[in-house]
Coordinates of C-alpha atoms in Angstrom, one line a residue:
X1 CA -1.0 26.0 -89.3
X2 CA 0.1 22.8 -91.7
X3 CA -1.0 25.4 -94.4
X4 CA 1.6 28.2 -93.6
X5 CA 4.6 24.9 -93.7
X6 CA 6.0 24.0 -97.4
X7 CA 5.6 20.6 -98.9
X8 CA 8.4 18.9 -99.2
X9 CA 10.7 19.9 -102.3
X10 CA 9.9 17.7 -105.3
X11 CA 12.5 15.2 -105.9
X12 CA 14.1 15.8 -103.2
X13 CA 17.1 12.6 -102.2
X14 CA 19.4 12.2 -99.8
X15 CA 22.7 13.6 -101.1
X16 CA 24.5 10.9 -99.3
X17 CA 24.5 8.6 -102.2
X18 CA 26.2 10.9 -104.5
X19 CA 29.2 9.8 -106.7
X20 CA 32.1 10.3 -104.1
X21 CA 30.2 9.1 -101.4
X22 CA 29.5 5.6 -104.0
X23 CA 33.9 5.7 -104.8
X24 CA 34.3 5.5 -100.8
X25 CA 32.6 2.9 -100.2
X26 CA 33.3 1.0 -103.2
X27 CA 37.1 1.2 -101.8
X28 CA 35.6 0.2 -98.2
X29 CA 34.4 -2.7 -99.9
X30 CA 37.2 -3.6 -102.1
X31 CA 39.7 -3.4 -98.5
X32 CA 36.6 -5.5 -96.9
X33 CA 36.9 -8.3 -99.5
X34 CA 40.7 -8.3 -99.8
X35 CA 40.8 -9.3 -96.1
X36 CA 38.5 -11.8 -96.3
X37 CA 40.3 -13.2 -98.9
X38 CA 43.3 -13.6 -97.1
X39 CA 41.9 -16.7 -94.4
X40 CA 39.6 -17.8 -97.2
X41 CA 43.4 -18.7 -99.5
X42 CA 44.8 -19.7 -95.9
X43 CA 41.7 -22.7 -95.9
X44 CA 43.0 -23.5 -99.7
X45 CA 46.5 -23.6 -99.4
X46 CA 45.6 -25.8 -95.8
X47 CA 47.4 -23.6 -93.8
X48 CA 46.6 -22.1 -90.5
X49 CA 45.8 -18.2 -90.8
X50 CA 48.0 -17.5 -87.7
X51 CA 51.5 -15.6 -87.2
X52 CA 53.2 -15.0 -90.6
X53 CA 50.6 -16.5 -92.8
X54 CA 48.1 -13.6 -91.4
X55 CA 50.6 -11.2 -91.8
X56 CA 51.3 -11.6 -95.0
X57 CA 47.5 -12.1 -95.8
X58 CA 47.2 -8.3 -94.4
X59 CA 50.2 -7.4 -97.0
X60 CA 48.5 -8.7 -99.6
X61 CA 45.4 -6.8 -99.0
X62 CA 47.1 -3.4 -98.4
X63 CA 49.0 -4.0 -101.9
X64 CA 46.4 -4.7 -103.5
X65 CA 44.2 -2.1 -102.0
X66 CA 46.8 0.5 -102.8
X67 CA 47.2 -0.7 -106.6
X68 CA 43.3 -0.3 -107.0
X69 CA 43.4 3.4 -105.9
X70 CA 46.3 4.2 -108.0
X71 CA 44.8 2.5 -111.4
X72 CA 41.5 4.8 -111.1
X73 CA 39.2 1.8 -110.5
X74 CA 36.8 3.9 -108.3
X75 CA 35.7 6.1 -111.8
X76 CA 32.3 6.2 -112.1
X77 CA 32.2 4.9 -115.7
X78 CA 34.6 2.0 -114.5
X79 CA 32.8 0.9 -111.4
X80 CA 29.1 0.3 -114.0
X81 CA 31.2 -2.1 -116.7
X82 CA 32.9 -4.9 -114.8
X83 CA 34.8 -5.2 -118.0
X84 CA 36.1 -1.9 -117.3
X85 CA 37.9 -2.9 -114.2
X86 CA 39.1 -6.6 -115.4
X87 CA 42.9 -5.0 -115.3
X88 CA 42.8 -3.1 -112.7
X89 CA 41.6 -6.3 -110.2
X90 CA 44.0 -8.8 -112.3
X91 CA 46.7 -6.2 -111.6
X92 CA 46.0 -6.0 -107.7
X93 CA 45.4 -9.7 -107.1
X94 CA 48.8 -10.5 -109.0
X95 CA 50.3 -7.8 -106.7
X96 CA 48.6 -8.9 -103.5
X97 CA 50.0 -12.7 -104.2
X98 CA 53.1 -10.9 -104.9
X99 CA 53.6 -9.5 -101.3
X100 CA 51.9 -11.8 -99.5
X101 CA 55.6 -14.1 -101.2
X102 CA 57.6 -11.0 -100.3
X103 CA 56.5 -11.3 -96.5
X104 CA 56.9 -15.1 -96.2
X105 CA 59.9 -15.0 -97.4
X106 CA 61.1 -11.6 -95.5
X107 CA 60.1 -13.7 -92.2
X108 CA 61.8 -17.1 -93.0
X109 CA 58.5 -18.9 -93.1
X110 CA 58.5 -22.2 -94.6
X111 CA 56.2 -25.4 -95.6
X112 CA 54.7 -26.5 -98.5
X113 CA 50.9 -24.8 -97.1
X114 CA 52.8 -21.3 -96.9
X115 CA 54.8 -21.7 -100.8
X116 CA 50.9 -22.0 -101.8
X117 CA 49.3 -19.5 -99.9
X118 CA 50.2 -16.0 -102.4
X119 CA 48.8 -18.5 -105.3
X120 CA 45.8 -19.1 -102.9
X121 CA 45.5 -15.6 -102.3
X122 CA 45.5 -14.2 -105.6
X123 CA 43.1 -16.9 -106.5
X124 CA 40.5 -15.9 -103.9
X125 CA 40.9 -12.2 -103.9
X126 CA 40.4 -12.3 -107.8
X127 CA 37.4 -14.6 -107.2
X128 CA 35.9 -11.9 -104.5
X129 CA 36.8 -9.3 -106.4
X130 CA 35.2 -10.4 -109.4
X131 CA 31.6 -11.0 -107.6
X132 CA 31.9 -7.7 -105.2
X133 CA 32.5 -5.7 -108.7
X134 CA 29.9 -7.6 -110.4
X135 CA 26.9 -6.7 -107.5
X136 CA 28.6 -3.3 -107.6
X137 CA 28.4 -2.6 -111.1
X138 CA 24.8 -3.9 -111.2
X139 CA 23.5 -1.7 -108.4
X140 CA 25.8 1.1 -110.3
X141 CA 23.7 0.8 -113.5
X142 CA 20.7 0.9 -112.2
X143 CA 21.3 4.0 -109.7
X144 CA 22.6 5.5 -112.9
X145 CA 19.5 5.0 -115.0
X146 CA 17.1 6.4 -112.4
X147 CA 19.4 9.6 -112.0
X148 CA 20.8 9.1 -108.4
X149 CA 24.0 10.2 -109.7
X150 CA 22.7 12.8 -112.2
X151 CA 23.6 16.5 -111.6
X152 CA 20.3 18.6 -112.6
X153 CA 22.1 22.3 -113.4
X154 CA 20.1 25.5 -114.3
X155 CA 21.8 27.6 -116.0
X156 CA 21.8 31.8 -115.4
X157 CA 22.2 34.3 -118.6
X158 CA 20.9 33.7 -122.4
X159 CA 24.3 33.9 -124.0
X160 CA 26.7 31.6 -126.3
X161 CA 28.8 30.7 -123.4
X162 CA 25.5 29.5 -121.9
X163 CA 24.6 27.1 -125.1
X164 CA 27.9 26.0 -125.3
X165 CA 28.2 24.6 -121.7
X166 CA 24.3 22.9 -122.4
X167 CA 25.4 21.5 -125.1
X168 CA 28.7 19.9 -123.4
X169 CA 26.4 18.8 -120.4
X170 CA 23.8 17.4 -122.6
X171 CA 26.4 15.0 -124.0
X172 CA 26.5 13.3 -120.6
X173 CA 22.9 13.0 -120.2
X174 CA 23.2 10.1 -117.7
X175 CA 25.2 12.4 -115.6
X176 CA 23.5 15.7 -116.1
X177 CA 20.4 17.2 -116.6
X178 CA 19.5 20.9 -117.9
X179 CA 16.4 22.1 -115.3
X180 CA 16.1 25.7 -116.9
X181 CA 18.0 29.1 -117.8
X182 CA 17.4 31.8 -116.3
X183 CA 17.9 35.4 -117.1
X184 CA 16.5 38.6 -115.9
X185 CA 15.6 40.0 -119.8
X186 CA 12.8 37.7 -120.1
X187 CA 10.5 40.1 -118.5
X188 CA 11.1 42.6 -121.2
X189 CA 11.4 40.3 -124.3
X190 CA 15.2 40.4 -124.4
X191 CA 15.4 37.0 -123.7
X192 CA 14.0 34.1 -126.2
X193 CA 11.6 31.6 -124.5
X194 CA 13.9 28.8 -125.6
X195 CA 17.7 28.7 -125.3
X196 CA 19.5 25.4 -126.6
X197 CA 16.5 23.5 -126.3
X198 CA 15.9 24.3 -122.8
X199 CA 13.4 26.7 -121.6
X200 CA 13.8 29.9 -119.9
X201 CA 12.3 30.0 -117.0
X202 CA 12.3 33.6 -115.4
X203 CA 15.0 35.9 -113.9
X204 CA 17.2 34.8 -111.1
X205 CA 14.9 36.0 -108.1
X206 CA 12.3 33.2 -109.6
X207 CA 16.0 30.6 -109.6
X208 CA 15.9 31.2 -105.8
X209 CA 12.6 30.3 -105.7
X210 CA 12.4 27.2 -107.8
X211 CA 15.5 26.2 -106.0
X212 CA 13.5 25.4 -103.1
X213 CA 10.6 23.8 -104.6
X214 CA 13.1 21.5 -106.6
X215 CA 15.8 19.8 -106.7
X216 CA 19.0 22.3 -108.1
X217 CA 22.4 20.9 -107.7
X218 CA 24.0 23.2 -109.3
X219 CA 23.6 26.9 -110.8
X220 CA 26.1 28.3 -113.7
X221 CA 26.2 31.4 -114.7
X222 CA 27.5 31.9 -117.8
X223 CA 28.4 35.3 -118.8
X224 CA 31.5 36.9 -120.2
X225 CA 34.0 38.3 -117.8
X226 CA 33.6 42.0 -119.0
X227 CA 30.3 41.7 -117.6
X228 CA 31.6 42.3 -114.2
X229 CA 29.0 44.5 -112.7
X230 CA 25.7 42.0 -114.1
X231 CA 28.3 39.0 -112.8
X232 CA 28.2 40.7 -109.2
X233 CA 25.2 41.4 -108.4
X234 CA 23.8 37.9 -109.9
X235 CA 26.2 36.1 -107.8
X236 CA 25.1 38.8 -105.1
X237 CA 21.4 37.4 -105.6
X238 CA 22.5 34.1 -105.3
X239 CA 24.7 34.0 -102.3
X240 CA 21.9 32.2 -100.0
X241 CA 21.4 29.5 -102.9
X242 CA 22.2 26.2 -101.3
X243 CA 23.3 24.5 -104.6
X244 CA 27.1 24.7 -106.0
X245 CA 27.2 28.0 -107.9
X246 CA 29.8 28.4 -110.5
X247 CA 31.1 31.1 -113.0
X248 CA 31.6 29.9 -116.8
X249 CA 32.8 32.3 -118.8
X250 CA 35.5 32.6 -121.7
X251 CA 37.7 30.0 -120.0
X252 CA 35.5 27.6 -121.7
X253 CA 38.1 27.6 -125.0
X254 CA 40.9 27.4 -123.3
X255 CA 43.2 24.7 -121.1
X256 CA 43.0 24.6 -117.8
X257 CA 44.5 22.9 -114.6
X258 CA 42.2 21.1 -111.9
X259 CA 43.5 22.2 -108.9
X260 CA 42.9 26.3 -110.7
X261 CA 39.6 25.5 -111.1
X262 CA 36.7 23.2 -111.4
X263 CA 35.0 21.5 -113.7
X264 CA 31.1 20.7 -114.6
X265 CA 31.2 17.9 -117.4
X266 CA 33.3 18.8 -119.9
X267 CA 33.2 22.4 -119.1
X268 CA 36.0 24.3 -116.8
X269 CA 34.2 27.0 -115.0
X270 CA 35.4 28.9 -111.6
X271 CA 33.7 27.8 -108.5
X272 CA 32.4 31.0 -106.5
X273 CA 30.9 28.6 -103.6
X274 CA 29.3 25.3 -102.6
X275 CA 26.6 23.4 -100.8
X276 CA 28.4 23.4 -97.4
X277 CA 27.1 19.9 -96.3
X278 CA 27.3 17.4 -99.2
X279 CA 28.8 14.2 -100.4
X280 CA 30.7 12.5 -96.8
X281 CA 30.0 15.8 -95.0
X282 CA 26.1 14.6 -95.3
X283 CA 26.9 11.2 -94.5
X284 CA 29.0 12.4 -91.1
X285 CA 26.4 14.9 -90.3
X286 CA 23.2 12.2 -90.7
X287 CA 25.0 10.1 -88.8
X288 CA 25.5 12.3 -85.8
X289 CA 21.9 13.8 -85.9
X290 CA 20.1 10.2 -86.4
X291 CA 22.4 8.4 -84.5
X292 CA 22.9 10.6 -80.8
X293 CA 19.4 12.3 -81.7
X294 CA 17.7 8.4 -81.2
X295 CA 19.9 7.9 -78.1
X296 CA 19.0 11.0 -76.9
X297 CA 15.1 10.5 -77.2
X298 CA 15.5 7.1 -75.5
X299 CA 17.3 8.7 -72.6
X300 CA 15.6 11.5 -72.0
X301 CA 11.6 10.1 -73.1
X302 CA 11.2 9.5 -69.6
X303 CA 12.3 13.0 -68.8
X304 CA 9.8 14.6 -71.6
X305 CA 7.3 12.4 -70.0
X306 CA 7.3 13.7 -66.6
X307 CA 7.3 17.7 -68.2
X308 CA 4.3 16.2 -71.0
X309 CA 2.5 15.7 -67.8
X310 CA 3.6 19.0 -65.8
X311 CA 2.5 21.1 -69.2
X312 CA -1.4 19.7 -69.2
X313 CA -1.7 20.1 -65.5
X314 CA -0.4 23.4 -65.0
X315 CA -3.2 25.0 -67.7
X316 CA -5.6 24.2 -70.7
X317 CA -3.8 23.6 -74.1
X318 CA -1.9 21.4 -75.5
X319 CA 1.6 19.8 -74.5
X320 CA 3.5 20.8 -77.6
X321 CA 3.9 24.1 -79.3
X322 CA 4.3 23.7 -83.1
X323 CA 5.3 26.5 -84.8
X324 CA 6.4 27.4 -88.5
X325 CA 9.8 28.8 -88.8
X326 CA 12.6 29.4 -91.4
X327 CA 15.0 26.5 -92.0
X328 CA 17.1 24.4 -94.9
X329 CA 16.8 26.6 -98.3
X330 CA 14.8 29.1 -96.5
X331 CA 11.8 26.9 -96.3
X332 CA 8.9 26.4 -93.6
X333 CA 8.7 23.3 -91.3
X334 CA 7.4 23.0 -88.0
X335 CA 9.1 23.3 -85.0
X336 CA 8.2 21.2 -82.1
X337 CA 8.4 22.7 -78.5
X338 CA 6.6 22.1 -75.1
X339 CA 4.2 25.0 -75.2
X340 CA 5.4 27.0 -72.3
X341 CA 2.8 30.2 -72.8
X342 CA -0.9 30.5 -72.2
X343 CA -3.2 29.4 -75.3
X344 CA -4.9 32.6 -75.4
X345 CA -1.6 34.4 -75.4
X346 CA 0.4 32.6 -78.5
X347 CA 2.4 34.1 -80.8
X348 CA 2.2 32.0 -83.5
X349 CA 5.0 34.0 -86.5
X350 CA 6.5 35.5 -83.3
X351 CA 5.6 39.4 -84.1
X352 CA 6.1 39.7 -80.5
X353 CA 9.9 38.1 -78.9
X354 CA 9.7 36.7 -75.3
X355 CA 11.0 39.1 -73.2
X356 CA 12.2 38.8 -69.6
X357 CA 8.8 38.1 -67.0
X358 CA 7.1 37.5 -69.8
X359 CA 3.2 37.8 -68.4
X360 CA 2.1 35.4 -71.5
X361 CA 4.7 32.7 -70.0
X362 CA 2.9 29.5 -67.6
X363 CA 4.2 29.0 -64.2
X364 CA 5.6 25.9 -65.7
X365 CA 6.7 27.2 -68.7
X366 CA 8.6 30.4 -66.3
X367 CA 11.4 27.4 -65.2
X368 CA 11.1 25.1 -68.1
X369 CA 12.2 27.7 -70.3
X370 CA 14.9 29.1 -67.8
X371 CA 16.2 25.4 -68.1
X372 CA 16.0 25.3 -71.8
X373 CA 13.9 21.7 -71.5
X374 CA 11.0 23.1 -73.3
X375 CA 13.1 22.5 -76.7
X376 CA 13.8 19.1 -76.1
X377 CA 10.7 18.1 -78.4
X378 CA 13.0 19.1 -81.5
X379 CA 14.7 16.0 -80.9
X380 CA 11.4 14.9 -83.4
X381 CA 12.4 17.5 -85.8
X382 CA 15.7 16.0 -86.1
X383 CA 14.7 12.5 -86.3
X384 CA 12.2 13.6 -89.2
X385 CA 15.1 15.9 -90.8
X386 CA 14.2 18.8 -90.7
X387 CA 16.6 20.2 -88.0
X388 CA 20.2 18.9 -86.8
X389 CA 21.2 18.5 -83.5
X390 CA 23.8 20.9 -84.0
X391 CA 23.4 24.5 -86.7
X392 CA 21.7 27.9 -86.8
X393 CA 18.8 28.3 -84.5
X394 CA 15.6 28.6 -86.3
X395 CA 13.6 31.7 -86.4
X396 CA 9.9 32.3 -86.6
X397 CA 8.9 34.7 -89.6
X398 CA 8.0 37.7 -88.5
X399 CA 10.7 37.6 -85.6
X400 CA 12.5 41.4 -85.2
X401 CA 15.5 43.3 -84.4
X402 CA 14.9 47.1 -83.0
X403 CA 11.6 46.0 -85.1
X404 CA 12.9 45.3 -88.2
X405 CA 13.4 42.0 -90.1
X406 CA 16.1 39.8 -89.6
X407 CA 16.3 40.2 -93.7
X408 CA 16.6 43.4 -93.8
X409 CA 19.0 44.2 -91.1
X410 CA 21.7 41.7 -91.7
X411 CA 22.6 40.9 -95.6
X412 CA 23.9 38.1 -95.2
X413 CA 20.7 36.3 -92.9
X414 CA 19.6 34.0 -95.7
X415 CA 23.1 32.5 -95.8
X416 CA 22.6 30.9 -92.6
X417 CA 19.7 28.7 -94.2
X418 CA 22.2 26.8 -96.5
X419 CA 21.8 24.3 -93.8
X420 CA 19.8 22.5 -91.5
X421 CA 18.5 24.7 -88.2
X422 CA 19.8 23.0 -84.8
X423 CA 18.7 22.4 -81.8
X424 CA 21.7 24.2 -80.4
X425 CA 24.6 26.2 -82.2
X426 CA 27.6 28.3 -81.9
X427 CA 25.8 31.5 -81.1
X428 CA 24.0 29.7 -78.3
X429 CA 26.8 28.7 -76.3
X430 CA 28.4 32.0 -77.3
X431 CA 26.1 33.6 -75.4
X432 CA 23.8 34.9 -78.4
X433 CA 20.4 33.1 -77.7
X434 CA 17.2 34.8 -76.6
X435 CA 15.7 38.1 -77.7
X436 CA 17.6 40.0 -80.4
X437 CA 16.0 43.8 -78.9
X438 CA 19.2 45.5 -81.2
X439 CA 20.8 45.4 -84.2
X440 CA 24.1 44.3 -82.4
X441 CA 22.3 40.8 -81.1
X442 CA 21.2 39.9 -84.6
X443 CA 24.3 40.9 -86.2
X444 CA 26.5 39.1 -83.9
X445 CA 24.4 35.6 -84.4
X446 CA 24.4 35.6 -87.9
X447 CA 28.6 35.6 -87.6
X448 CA 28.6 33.0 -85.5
X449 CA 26.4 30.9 -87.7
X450 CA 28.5 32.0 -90.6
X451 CA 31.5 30.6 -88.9
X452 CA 30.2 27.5 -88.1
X453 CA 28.9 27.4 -91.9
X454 CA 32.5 27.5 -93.2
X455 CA 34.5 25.4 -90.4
X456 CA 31.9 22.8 -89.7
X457 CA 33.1 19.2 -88.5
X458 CA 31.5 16.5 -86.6
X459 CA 34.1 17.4 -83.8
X460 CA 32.8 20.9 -83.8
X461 CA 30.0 19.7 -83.5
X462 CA 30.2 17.4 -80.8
X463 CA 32.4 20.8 -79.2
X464 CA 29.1 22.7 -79.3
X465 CA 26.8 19.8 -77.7
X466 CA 29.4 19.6 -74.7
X467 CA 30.0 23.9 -74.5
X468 CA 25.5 23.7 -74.4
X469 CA 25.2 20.9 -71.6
X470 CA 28.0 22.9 -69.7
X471 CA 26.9 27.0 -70.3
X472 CA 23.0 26.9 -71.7
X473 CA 21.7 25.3 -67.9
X474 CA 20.5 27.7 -66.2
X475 CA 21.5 30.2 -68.3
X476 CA 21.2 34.2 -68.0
X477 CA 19.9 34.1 -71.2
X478 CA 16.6 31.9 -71.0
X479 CA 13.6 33.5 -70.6

């Protein structure tokens, strides 16, 4: 069965150290050292970092805190050249000493140790400062140079607007990198082999595909806006794509206004949609998945033992049922689950759903389904990443509705893959779990998974764990 699974996707990385994510915590770090500055210049100045003297420490770090967000010091080009940010940190020490004054003086406080203390603090916060920046701006460089923060793009459509936008991105090489151009004439010879340097890969069908086998942040297509109905049904093709996908067309000559549009590099282009869990949204989500997935595999091992156990005793087989099924960017994994049907009986790509008194179904398997424990083992799935606690159930491939494809009875089914399958979802505790015998069923999860797509937060999320414990025991549903 490992064969029917997909490798994993060549340069894959963990988006969670992308650009906005490294500006967060940069501030993080910058309020950190601000308030650690503020006893430190207390310990100077020989004062005791109690009452006003702390107070005014914490006003000294706020101002200064504040006057680093405003001056743009979190820029990626600032934070790799400490040079860069010299000003900006003079600026917000001077300012921090400056209200850490203002607050002594608003609260009366006097004593030689308290007239030194702003000096003190602007001293140490600028000392701080200076060596936080300095290890930042190393580890900046050298995440730079091996393309942690580089962009890789593929372009869609042979066309000027198309070798004008490479030719913007490949002037910010450390920030971008051309992967291919695609366009749909290359099968007929319309389309050169070479386009701005960059090869032309296939049409946009073999863009999907590459997509999952590499690493695409971000697809363009660059086409003139007369071109509406080749512009529709490209876009059409690519609605499952998981990378940012963006429209540049003859905007690129003219001035434009951020919060109209966005911008790739140099080039303004119109944003048609985005990877739904990226930047913090992939740092809150891993957090929730890693962190309550491990505490719930340390609570519930001894549970998973006892039903390990109950598995091999009540027939021959093994304990766990791994299975290949569709999840992120429509690619294979396995899926762990306690095998709960007869060895002889398996339904490996599911051409057959599990229906109600299911003769293939074990005596043990009959209740361990009906409480829904036999999917605890995809707590392993979500510790290896493959799944999230919380998103769009998984499906096997050949899995049916009134025996047709998923694919082909719902357009919009490959959307749902544009991120991580859960363990349990919105359609679950809606009540849409189980077999999908009609159209209706199918139809009706994939909306619920589209909603969750486009309002997902980590209290949704933790919405939908609570809704499962509370509706999927012992429900009418499990078979």
């Amino acid at each position: 069965m490992a064969s029917l699974v997909e490798p994993r996707v060549e340069g894959a990385r963990l988006s969670a150290l992308s650009a906005p994510v490294l500006r967060g915590l940069a501030q993080a770090l910058d309020v950190a050292t601000l308030l650690c500055a503020a006893p430190l210049a207390a310990a100077l100045a020989g004062a005791s970092f109690e009452g006003s003297t702390s107070l005014a420490g914490l006003a000294g770090a706020a101002a200064g805190a504040a006057l680093l967000s405003a001056e743009d010091a979190y820029a990626l080009d600032r934070l790799r050249r400490l040079r860069a940010q010299a000003g900006a940190i003079l600026k917000a020490c001077a300012l921090a000493g400056a209200a850490s004054a203002l607050c002594l003086f608003l609260t009366g406080t006097a004593g030689a140790a308290q007239r030194l203390f702003p000096f003190a603090l602007a001293f140490a916060s600028a000392g701080l400062l200076a060596v936080s920046r300095a290890g930042l701006a190393t580890l900046t460089r050298r995440w730079t140079r091996s393309g942690v923060f580089r962009r890789r793009v593929a372009v869609v459509a042979v066309s000027d607007f198309s070798r004008e936008f490479i030719r913007r991105l490949q002037a910010e090489p450390d920030a971008f990198e051309v992967v291919g151009v695609y366009d749909d004439r290359l099968a007929s010879g319309r389309a050169p082999r070479v386009h701005a340097g960059v090869p032309v890969l296939g049409s946009v069908a073999d863009l999907l595909r590459d997509s999952r086998e590499r690493r695409v942040d971000v697809i363009a297509v660059a086409l003139p806006l007369g071109a509406v109905e080749r512009i529709a049904h490209i876009l059409g093709q690519l609605s499952s794509a998981v990378a940012d996908v963006c429209l540049t067309t003859d905007l690129a000559g003219l001035a434009y206004q951020g919060r109209q549009f966005a911008a790739v590099g140099a080039n303004p282009v119109i944003s048609v949609g985005e990877n739904p869990m990226k930047d913090w949204r992939a740092v809150k989500k891993a957090c929730l998945d890693y962190g309550l997935g491990a505490l719930a595999l340390v609570l519930l091992s001894p549970l998973m033992a006892v039903l390990a156990l109950a598995v091999k005793l009540d027939s021959p087989g093994p304990v766990l049922f791994r299975q290949p099924r569709l999840g992120f960017n429509n690619r294979l994994f396995t899926c762990y689950k306690f095998r709960t049907m007869r060895v002889d009986m398996t339904d490996l790509l599911a051409d057959r759903q599990t229906g109600r008194d299911d003769p293939r179904v074990t005596r043990v398997g009959k209740w361990m389904r009906r409480l829904s424990l036999d999917e605890l083992p995809q707590l392993f799935n979500v510790l290896d990443g493959s799944m999230s606690l919380v998103g769009p159930r998984p499906h096997a491939p050949n899995t049916k509705a009134a025996d047709r494809l998923f694919a082909d009875v719902v357009k919009q089914y490959a959307v749902r893959h544009k991120v991580k399958p859960g363990v349990t979802g919105w359609a679950q505790v809606n009540g849409w779990r189980g077999e999908t015998a009609t159209v209706e069923a199918i139809e009706n999860r994939v909306r619920c998974d589209l909603y969750y797509i486009d309002n997902w937060s980590a209290a949704f999320d933790l919405k939908i764990m609570l809704l499962t414990m509370a509706r999927e025991i012992f429900s009418s549903r499990a078979y």
